Amino acid sequence: MPSLPPFGYPGRWFKGNLHTHSNRSDGKLAPQENIRWHVLHGYDFVSLTDHDQVTTQEGENGLSIQVIPGAEITARRGQVEYHVLGIGLNQMPVSSQEDIQTTIDAIAAAGGVSFIAHPYWHGHELIDLLEVKGYTGIEIFNAGCWLEINKGHALVHWDGLLQRERNVWGIASDDSHFHYPDHGYGWIMVRAETCDTPSIVNALRNGWFYSSMGPQIHDVRLEGDTVTVECSPAHSIYLIGDAWHAPNGVHAWDGQPLTEATFKLARGQRYLRVEVVDMAHRTAWTNAYFLSV
Ligand SMILES: [Zn+2]
Ligand SMILES: [Zn+2]
């Protein structure tokens, strides 16, 4: 039964956080201290996304982690402000406060990938995301915005885009500043053969990752109209699509965690994505897959 990308791809999983701040902007820790926290907590890569500047390492860090240069760039359109994560940049490709489309295009022209940060926290409506083109994805979970004002999730924005056949990827991140315990809540698991910047950026561009607050997703397979999910012990496993479909969530009602579930696609369903929720109510999300109907 064929696995959906990137499950079953060669290589291994690399854990990373694409959104964190050092004391070069409004974070508490110096860049090396921030990087060291990620090393000590099992991350394979991290991007220091300080506001409107690319924070680079000073020399070799001597640590077993890949630091992917990036920035959180402030952009606008009319009265609407955006924060965009530009990942895989060696320098700011555009100034702060430029038009959002100009900013997205400049990140792409510089060889980077772009994720619109914390749409719910920022008050974005779906139209604010629909009228911008060419970005790689959005933050579907931002731990800082979740802890600060409980507006950390952007799943309604994401499904709104997907329902309009805008297949952008969804990332989870910490947006950690380290002034309080805002770190270690959301990350991505990237499938790649090597953990260098070109490989990780290429995988991000192609959506070869899933996002998590804890659960692991081992495999998602599609054969005919049957979807099979394998994961770490879970309370609930969901198959989500572009409309309301008959029950597509399975639950460990008896307290025995689930590690596999099988679903049937609904007729006319145009895309699918999977969510796994563990016994501590932490979620993992696959990217979306469009079906040829
Ligand atoms: Zn921000
Ligand atoms: Zn931030």
XYZ file of C-alpha atoms and ligand atoms in Angstrom:
295
model
C 0.000 0.000 0.000
C 1.678 3.279 -1.052
C 2.646 5.730 1.663
C 1.816 9.393 1.136
C 4.804 11.764 1.015
C 7.069 11.955 2.915
C 6.201 8.755 4.797
C 8.396 5.960 3.525
C 10.811 8.363 1.859
C 14.498 7.531 2.223
C 16.423 9.212 5.006
C 15.185 9.847 8.526
C 13.170 12.305 10.569
C 14.821 15.511 11.734
C 13.179 17.592 14.478
C 13.256 21.354 14.126
C 11.869 24.669 15.319
C 11.465 27.349 12.662
C 10.478 30.232 14.931
C 12.436 31.505 17.928
C 13.962 34.813 19.032
C 17.357 35.637 20.502
C 18.411 38.811 22.314
C 19.263 40.301 18.917
C 15.560 41.175 18.895
C 13.080 40.648 21.749
C 14.216 37.251 23.033
C 16.025 36.741 26.332
C 18.865 34.398 25.380
C 21.967 35.116 23.355
C 21.991 33.236 20.039
C 24.388 30.568 21.307
C 22.321 30.004 24.475
C 19.155 29.667 22.414
C 20.858 27.196 20.058
C 22.210 25.249 23.020
C 18.698 24.849 24.500
C 17.561 23.286 21.232
C 20.567 20.930 21.196
C 19.885 19.810 24.763
C 16.248 19.103 23.925
C 16.864 16.866 20.943
C 16.380 19.240 18.037
C 18.302 18.555 14.834
C 17.842 22.048 13.391
C 16.652 25.489 14.440
C 16.118 28.799 12.725
C 16.735 31.956 14.763
C 14.035 34.198 13.349
C 14.719 37.541 14.954
C 12.527 40.452 13.908
C 13.636 42.017 10.637
C 17.180 40.689 10.765
C 19.026 37.498 9.933
C 20.908 36.289 12.993
C 23.874 34.251 11.889
C 26.199 32.171 13.999
C 29.581 33.525 14.840
C 31.854 30.764 13.571
C 31.230 27.099 14.113
C 28.976 26.410 17.032
C 30.639 23.069 17.776
C 27.190 21.664 18.549
C 25.327 18.860 16.850
C 22.607 21.026 15.342
C 22.019 22.679 11.994
C 21.270 26.387 12.299
C 19.223 27.483 9.301
C 19.435 31.230 8.759
C 16.096 32.996 8.811
C 14.175 36.061 9.919
C 10.677 37.111 10.944
C 9.918 39.936 8.555
C 7.210 42.515 9.198
C 5.157 43.382 6.134
C 1.886 45.164 5.405
C -0.977 45.660 3.071
C -3.083 48.679 3.830
C -4.007 48.515 7.494
C -3.157 44.810 7.782
C 0.199 43.856 9.290
C 1.831 40.493 8.590
C 4.769 38.655 10.121
C 6.451 36.323 7.651
C 9.060 33.709 8.498
C 11.697 33.682 5.778
C 13.757 30.495 6.135
C 17.002 29.798 4.268
C 18.075 33.434 3.891
C 21.617 34.728 4.268
C 20.505 38.308 4.569
C 17.286 40.325 4.644
C 15.948 40.108 1.065
C 13.600 43.072 1.526
C 13.177 45.853 4.056
C 10.708 45.721 6.885
C 7.234 47.218 6.354
C 7.114 46.468 2.634
C 4.005 45.182 0.892
C 3.271 41.562 1.826
C 3.404 40.300 -1.777
C 6.699 42.098 -2.392
C 8.040 40.455 0.777
C 6.913 36.940 -0.174
C 8.329 37.349 -3.687
C 11.655 38.651 -2.351
C 12.026 35.661 -0.006
C 11.378 33.291 -2.923
C 13.817 35.162 -5.195
C 16.488 34.802 -2.485
C 15.993 31.020 -2.476
C 14.101 30.907 0.826
C 10.741 29.557 1.875
C 8.052 31.649 3.567
C 5.479 30.957 6.255
C 2.891 33.489 7.378
C 3.157 33.520 11.174
C 0.336 33.356 13.736
C -2.674 34.352 11.562
C -5.207 34.094 14.404
C -3.099 36.095 16.876
C -2.638 38.763 14.213
C -6.371 39.002 13.571
C -6.084 37.832 9.990
C -9.204 36.845 8.171
C -9.181 34.313 5.390
C -9.264 37.042 2.740
C -5.968 38.400 4.103
C -4.341 35.042 3.319
C -6.175 34.428 0.036
C -5.108 37.634 -1.615
C -1.398 36.897 -1.130
C 0.166 34.334 -3.468
C 3.248 32.178 -3.522
C 3.980 31.606 0.154
C 5.044 28.154 1.317
C 2.706 27.827 4.258
C 1.226 29.239 7.426
C 1.762 28.596 11.110
C -1.087 26.341 12.181
C 0.209 26.239 15.761
C 2.286 28.903 17.533
C 3.040 28.116 21.174
C 3.776 31.702 22.209
C 0.432 32.954 20.892
C -1.302 29.986 22.495
C 0.215 30.646 25.935
C -0.132 34.415 25.693
C -3.757 34.851 24.600
C -4.917 31.372 23.536
C -4.901 32.324 19.861
C -2.186 29.899 18.838
C -4.112 27.728 16.391
C -4.981 28.646 12.806
C -6.715 25.515 11.573
C -9.805 27.350 10.372
C -7.569 29.594 8.261
C -5.741 26.526 6.946
C -8.848 24.570 5.956
C -10.273 27.739 4.444
C -7.243 27.951 2.161
C -7.323 24.214 1.407
C -11.030 24.323 0.551
C -10.128 26.927 -2.070
C -7.415 24.603 -3.392
C -4.568 26.660 -2.020
C -2.349 23.809 -0.862
C -0.064 25.624 1.544
C 1.786 23.655 4.211
C 1.055 23.938 7.944
C 3.851 24.301 10.501
C 3.899 24.159 14.292
C 6.482 26.287 16.065
C 7.333 27.708 19.473
C 7.908 31.402 18.667
C 9.927 31.128 21.865
C 11.353 34.235 23.538
C 12.508 32.480 26.747
C 11.152 35.157 29.111
C 8.889 32.420 30.508
C 8.544 28.693 29.666
C 7.361 29.131 26.080
C 9.639 26.525 24.499
C 9.287 22.878 23.576
C 5.593 22.941 22.673
C 5.477 22.850 18.866
C 7.896 21.655 16.183
C 8.122 20.000 12.800
C 9.518 16.603 11.821
C 11.207 16.809 8.430
C 11.989 13.767 6.285
C 15.346 14.177 4.579
C 18.532 12.270 3.882
C 20.816 14.880 5.424
C 20.245 17.708 7.868
C 21.956 20.524 5.984
C 20.307 23.809 5.052
C 19.671 23.000 1.344
C 18.100 19.625 2.191
C 15.853 21.015 4.922
C 14.772 24.028 2.855
C 14.033 21.726 -0.089
C 11.935 19.461 2.147
C 10.060 22.489 3.543
C 9.335 23.703 0.019
C 7.922 20.287 -0.917
C 5.952 19.750 2.293
C 7.977 16.707 3.360
C 7.241 17.115 7.056
C 4.551 16.914 9.673
C 3.944 19.148 12.679
C 3.622 18.095 16.290
C 3.155 19.042 19.912
C 4.135 15.501 20.953
C 2.657 12.599 18.967
C 4.633 10.875 16.233
C 3.068 9.914 12.927
C 4.823 6.862 11.514
C 2.938 6.276 8.289
C -0.076 7.414 6.246
C -1.055 5.129 3.364
C -3.665 5.534 0.682
C -4.980 2.680 -1.419
C -8.162 3.178 -3.396
C -10.484 4.949 -0.996
C -8.840 3.562 2.158
C -6.516 5.608 4.351
C -4.426 3.897 7.052
C -2.581 5.832 9.763
C 0.108 4.481 12.092
C 1.254 6.604 15.016
C 2.549 6.703 18.572
C -0.059 5.818 21.248
C -3.001 8.148 20.752
C -6.363 9.014 22.241
C -7.858 10.123 18.904
C -6.978 9.827 15.231
C -8.837 11.927 12.666
C -9.124 11.978 8.901
C -10.053 15.531 7.943
C -11.246 16.738 4.561
C -12.940 19.573 2.782
C -16.457 19.037 4.070
C -18.386 17.306 6.772
C -18.139 13.585 6.260
C -19.491 10.688 8.260
C -17.588 9.893 11.434
C -13.915 10.093 10.616
C -12.496 10.175 14.105
C -11.611 7.103 16.167
C -11.097 7.337 19.897
C -9.616 5.285 22.718
C -12.869 5.276 24.650
C -11.752 2.291 26.708
C -8.501 3.973 27.730
C -6.355 1.675 25.590
C -4.292 3.969 23.340
C -4.614 3.563 19.585
C -1.621 3.140 17.302
C -3.435 2.596 14.017
C -6.674 3.600 12.333
C -8.291 2.965 8.967
C -10.728 5.324 7.262
C -12.752 5.458 4.065
C -12.610 8.582 1.947
C -15.944 10.212 1.255
C -17.210 10.446 -2.294
C -16.104 13.690 -3.887
C -13.593 14.465 -1.133
C -10.906 16.664 -2.650
C -8.223 16.617 0.009
C -7.299 14.810 3.168
C -5.128 15.493 6.150
C -4.571 13.597 9.394
C -4.545 14.717 13.017
C -3.368 12.553 15.918
C -4.153 13.544 19.521
C -2.348 11.795 22.360
C -3.581 10.998 25.876
C -2.239 14.380 27.092
C -4.329 16.167 24.390
C -1.309 17.153 22.353
C -1.809 17.111 18.580
C 0.206 16.206 15.493
C -0.834 17.291 11.992
C 0.153 15.974 8.574
C 0.158 18.287 5.608
C -2.773 18.038 3.217
C -2.961 15.756 0.187
C -5.101 16.616 -2.787
C -6.874 13.757 -4.501
C -7.526 13.594 -8.196
C -11.291 13.259 -8.345
Zn 5.361 37.552 15.102
Zn 8.112 35.657 16.525
